[in-house]
Every structure is written in structure tokens, then in C-alpha cells.
XYZ file of C-alpha atoms in Angstrom:
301
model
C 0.000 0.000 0.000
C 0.869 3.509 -0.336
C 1.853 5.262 3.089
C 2.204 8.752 4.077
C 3.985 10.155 7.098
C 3.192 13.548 8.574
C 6.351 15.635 9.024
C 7.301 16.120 12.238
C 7.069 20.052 12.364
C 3.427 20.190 12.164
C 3.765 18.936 15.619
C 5.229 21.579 17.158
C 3.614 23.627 19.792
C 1.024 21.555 20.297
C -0.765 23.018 23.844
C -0.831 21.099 27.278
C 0.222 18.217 25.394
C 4.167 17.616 26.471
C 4.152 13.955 25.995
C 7.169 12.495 23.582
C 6.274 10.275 20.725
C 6.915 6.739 20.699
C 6.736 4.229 17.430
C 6.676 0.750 16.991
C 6.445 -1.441 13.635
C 3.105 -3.223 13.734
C 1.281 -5.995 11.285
C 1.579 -4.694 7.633
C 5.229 -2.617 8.337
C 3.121 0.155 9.442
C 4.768 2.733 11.825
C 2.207 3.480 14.965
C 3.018 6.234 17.147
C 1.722 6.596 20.546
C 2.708 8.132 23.943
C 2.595 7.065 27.701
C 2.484 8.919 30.973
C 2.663 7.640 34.338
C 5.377 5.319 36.180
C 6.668 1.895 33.436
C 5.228 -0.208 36.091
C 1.980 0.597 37.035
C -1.153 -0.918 35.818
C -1.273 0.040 32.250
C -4.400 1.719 30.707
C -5.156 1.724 26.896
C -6.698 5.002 25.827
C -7.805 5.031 22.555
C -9.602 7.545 20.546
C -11.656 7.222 17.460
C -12.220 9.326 14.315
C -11.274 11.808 13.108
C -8.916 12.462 16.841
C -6.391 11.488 17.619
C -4.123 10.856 20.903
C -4.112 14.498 21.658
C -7.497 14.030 22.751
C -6.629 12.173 25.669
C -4.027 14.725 27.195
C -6.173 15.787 30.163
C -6.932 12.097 31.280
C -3.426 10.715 31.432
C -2.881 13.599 33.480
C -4.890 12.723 35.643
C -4.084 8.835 35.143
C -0.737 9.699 35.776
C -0.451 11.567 38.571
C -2.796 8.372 40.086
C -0.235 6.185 39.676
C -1.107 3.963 36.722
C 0.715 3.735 33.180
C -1.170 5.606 30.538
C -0.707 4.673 26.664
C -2.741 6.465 24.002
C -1.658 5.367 20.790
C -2.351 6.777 16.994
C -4.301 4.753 15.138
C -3.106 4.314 11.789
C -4.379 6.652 9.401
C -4.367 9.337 12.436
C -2.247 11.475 14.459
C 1.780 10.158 13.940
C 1.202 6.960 13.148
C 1.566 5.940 9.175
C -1.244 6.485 7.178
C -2.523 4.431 4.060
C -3.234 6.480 1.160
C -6.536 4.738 -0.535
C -9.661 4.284 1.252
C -9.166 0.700 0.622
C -6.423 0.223 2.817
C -8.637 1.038 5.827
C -10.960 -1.904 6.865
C -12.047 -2.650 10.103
C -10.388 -5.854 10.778
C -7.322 -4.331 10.114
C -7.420 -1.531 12.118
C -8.756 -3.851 15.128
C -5.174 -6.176 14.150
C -2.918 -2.721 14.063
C -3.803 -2.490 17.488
C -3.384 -5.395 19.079
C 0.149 -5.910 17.519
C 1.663 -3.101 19.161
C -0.891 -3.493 22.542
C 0.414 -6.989 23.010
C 3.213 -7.730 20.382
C 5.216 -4.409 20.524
C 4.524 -3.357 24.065
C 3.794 -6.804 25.865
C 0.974 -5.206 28.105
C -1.368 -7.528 29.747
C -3.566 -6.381 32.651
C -4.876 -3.476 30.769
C -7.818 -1.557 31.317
C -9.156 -0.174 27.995
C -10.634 3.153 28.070
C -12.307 3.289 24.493
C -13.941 5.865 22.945
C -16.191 6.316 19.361
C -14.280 3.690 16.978
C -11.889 3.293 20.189
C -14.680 1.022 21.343
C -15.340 -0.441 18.409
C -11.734 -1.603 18.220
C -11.000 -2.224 21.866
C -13.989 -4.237 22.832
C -13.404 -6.681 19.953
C -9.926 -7.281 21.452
C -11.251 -7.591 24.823
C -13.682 -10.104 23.512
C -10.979 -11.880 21.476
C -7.731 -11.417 23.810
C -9.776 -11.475 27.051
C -6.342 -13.105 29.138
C -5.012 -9.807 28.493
C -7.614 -7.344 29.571
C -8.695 -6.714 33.841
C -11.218 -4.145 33.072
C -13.492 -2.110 30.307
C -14.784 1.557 30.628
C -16.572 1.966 27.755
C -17.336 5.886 26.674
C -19.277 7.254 24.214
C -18.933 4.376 21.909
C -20.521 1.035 20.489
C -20.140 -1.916 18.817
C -22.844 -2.135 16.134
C -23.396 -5.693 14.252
C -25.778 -4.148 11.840
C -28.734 -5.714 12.864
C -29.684 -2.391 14.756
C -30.184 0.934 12.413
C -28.159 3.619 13.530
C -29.511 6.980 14.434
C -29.982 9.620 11.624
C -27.210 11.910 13.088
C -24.590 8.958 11.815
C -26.209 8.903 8.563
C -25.633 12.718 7.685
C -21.985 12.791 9.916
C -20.922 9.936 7.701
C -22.384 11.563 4.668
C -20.536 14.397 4.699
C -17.472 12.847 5.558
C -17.048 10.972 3.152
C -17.955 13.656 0.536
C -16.713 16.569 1.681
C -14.678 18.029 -1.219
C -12.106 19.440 1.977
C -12.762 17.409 4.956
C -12.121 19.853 7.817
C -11.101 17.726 10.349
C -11.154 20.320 13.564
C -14.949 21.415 12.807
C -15.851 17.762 12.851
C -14.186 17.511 16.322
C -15.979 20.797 17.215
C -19.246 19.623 16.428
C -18.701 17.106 18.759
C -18.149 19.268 21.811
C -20.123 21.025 24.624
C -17.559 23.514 24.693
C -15.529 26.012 22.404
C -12.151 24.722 21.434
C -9.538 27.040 21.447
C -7.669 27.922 18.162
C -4.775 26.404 18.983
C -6.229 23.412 19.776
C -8.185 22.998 16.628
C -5.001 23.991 15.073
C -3.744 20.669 16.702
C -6.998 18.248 15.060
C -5.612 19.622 11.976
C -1.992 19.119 12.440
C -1.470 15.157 11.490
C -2.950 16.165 8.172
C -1.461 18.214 5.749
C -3.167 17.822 2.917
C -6.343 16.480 1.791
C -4.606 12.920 0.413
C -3.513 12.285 4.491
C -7.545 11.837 5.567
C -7.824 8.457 4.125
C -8.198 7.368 7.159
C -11.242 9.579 8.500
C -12.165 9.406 5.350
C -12.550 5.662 5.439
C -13.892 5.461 8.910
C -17.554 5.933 8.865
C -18.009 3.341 6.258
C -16.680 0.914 8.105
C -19.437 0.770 10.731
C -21.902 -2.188 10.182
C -25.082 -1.326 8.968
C -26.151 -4.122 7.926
C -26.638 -7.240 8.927
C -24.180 -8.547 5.660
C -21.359 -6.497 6.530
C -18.095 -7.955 6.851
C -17.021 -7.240 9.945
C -20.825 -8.203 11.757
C -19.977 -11.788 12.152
C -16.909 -10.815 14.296
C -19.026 -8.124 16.144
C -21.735 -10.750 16.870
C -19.025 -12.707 18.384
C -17.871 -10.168 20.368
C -21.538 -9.424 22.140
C -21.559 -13.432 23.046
C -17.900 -13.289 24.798
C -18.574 -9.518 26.541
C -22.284 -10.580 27.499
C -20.394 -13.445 29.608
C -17.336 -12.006 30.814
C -16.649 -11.068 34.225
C -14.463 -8.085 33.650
C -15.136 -5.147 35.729
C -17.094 -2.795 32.610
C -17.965 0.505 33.995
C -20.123 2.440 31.538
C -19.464 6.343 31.512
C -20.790 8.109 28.960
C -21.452 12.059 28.739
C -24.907 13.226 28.497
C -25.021 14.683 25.511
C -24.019 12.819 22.797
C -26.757 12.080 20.487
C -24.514 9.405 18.346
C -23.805 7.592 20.819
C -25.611 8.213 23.614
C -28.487 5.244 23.254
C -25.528 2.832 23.903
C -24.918 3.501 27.536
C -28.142 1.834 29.106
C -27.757 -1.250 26.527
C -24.155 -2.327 27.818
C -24.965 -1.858 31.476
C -27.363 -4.514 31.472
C -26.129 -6.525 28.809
C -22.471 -6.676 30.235
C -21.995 -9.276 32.954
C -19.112 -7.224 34.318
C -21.637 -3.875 34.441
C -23.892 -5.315 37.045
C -23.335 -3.540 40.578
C -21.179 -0.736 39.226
C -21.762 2.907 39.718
C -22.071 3.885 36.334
C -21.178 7.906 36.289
C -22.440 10.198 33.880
C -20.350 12.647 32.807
C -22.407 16.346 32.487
C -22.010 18.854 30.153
C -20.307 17.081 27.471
C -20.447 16.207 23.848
C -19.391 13.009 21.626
C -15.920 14.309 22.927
C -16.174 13.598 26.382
C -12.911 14.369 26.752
C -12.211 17.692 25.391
C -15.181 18.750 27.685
C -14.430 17.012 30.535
C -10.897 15.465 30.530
C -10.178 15.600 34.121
C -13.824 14.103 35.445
C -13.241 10.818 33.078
C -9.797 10.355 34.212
C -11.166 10.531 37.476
C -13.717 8.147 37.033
C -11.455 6.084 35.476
C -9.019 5.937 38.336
C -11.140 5.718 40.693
C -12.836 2.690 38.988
C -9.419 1.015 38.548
C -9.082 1.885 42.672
C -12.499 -0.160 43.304
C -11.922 -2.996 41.247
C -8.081 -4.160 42.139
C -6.586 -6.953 39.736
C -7.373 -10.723 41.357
């Protein structure tokens, strides 16, 4: 496949963000870039964003993460932020994105005892490897995200966000991610959606995204995400559920996987106010907290 890089200088500057970028060579020769905070021993946490973020989205949280005591790791996905990015639409499917991950999770960086933290296609991605890899996983917090099989139709806000992604004739990358939020983004932090994509043949990847989702019950990758309901449904993983109120994508999801997920039962689900789809632009600090404190209540067996 064809693969762009993003230079390194469009980087530069980017605000309350001081975290230095680490790559590793996953499935396919791709380059993935992510970044950690937090002492190299403590209980790792996978944070991983969705489209069209990228790790910068998560700066607030590890913060928070960190200073708790436990290893945060948001990573790129490919086709986002400094990780390599496949030129053609084609490139992207969702299997491969959910095999990009878990080759640098568990064949690059070894973790096991993770707690994923996944949000939009973060979830989508994550909780099939939590299904798949369970061994490796001790707990779920699922946030603002899914994992559609098709066989459910998804809300008409999708439908016109995925419509004019994919035909945008300039895909604007930090007004998507605005649109998403409770609150007003700062210009320098738009400036920083914008920064792992120079040009208009970079978005492949956000591009590619919203046709990935199943939407129907055909799709190629519903079989796998039927599979992945069976093994969550069963699993005894701690799965807190924390969701913002005001995300009208996703926000449906939240009741369905606290009482479908055997590891939901019990918890104290928060709900995190006054946020968009992008919980954590709006409320960084409050999910990290709820995630730490989460990770505090349910200690590894």
C-alpha cells in the first residue's frame, strides 16, 4: 500500500500536550506512534480515541491517570495522528485496524492487565480485542462508543456525519471535532486536530472510517461483532459504563451495555455532564477521574 507520514514540524507547539512520541512497527510494516504517561510499572491503561482524533485528545486524562499512579498509553491509530497512514480508502478496513492495534498493545509493548478506556471507533476496536484477547484485559470503561453488528439501524445523526465525511470536497477535520463538543475549542487546539494532516490525500483514514461501521446485517465485519456481544455478554471483567450526556450518536448505547455486560452489574455507572461526543475535550479531568477511581475499586485478582 501507499503510506504517508506527517512531518514532524506540524507537531510543534502543540498546547498542554508535552508527551514524547513513541513508534513501533506493527502488522503490515506500518509505523504506529503513541505516547505514555505515568510510572513503566503501574497498571497500564489503553486510551484510545476514534475518528477523526487522535491521541491528543486524551491529554487531560493521562494527566490525571498519571499523577494516580497507573501507566497511561494512548496510541495513533493508523491513518491518524503520527502513526503511518494508508493512502486509498481501501487500505482502511475494520479488521485491520482492530489487528494494528493489538500488535503493538500486546506484540510491541507486551501489556497484559490493561484496562481499555475506548472511545467512538476506540470502542469499536477495543472491545473486539477484549472479547478476542480477554487473558489480556482486567477491566473495560466503555465511553461514548458502540459496537454495532448491523442488525440495529443507527440513528440519523450517523447517517448525515458519515455523509458528509465521506464527501466533503475538503474534509475539515477540527470542525468535525468541534461539532462534537459542549464547549468552544480554542484555536490552537483545533489547530492541533488539523496538524497530522497536511493535505487532503492524508484523511484516508477519517475518510474511510464511517463506512466501516456495520449497517447491515451482511457487513463484513458483523460476524466478528456478533461474536464479540456473546464473549462480553459473559465475561466477568469489571465494565464501567461512563458516557457524557449529551451525545446524540452515541448516547443510546450507555443503558444497553450496562445490562447486557456481565461485568456492568453492581457498578456505579457515572455520567459525565455537560459534554459532547468528545467527552474528553469537555471534561478530561472528570473521566480520568472516574477512570481511576474505577481502577481503585476494582483491584486486579
Amino acid at each position: 500500500m501507499d503510506v504517508l507520514r506527517t512531518p514532524d514540524e506540524r507537531f510543534t507547539g502543540l498546547p498542554d500536550f508535552p508527551y514524547e512520541p513513541r513508534y513501533a512497527e506493527v502488522t503490515d510494516g506500518l509505523r504506529m506512534a503513541y505516547v505514555e504517561a505515568g510510572p513503566a510499572g503501574g497498571q497500564p491503561v489503553l486510551l484510545l480515541h476514534g475518528e477523526p482524533s487522535w491521541s491528543f485528545l486524551y491529554r487531560r486524562v493521562m494527566a490525571v491517570l498519571a499523577d494516580a499512579g497507573f501507566r497511561a498509553i494512548a496510541p495513533d491509530l493508523v491513518g491518524f495522528g503520527r502513526s503511518d497512514k494508508p493512502a486509498a480508502r481501501e487500505d482502511h478496513t475494520y479488521a485491520r485496524h482492530v489487528e494494528w492495534v493489538r500488535s503493538l498493545a500486546f506484540d510491541a509493548l507486551g501489556l497484559s492487565g490493561v484496562t481499555l478506556v475506548g472511545q467512538d471507533w476506540g470502542g469499536l476496536i477495543g472491545l473486539r480485542l477484549v472479547a478476542e484477547h480477554p487473558d489480556r484485559f482486567a477491566r473495560v470503561v466503555a465511553t461514548n462508543t458502540g459496537l454495532p453488528t448491523g442488525d440495529v439501524p443507527m440513528p440519523e445523526v450517523w447517517h448525515r456525519f458519515r455523509e458528509a465525511v465521506q464527501n466533503a470536497p475538503v474534509l475539515d477535520v477540527a470542525r468535525f471535532v468541534q461539532a462534537g463538543c459542549a464547549t468552544r475549542l480554542p484555536e490552537e487546539v483545533r489547530r492541533a486536530y488539523d496538524a497530522p494532516f497536511p493535505s487532503e490525500e492524508f484523511k484516508a483514514g477519517p475518510r474511510a472510517m464511517p463506512g466501516l461501521v456495520p449497517t447491515s446485517p451482511d457487513d463484513p465485519a458483523a460476524p466478528a461483532n456478533r461474536a464479540a456481544w456473546a464473549a462480553l455478554t459473559t465475561l466477568g471483567l469489571p465494565f464501567l459504563v461512563a458516557f457524557s450526556d449529551g451525545d446524540p450518536i452515541t448516547g443510546g448505547m450507555a443503558p444497553i451495555l450496562k445490562r447486557s455486560m456481565a461485568g456492568a452489574a453492581g457498578l456505579d455507572h457515572p455520567v459525565v455532564k455537560g459534554a459532547g461526543h468528545f467527552l474528553q475535550e469537555d471534561a478530561g479531568r472528570e473521566l480520568g477521574e472516574a477512570v481511576a477511581a474505577f481502577m481503585r475499586a476494582t483491584p486486579p485478582a
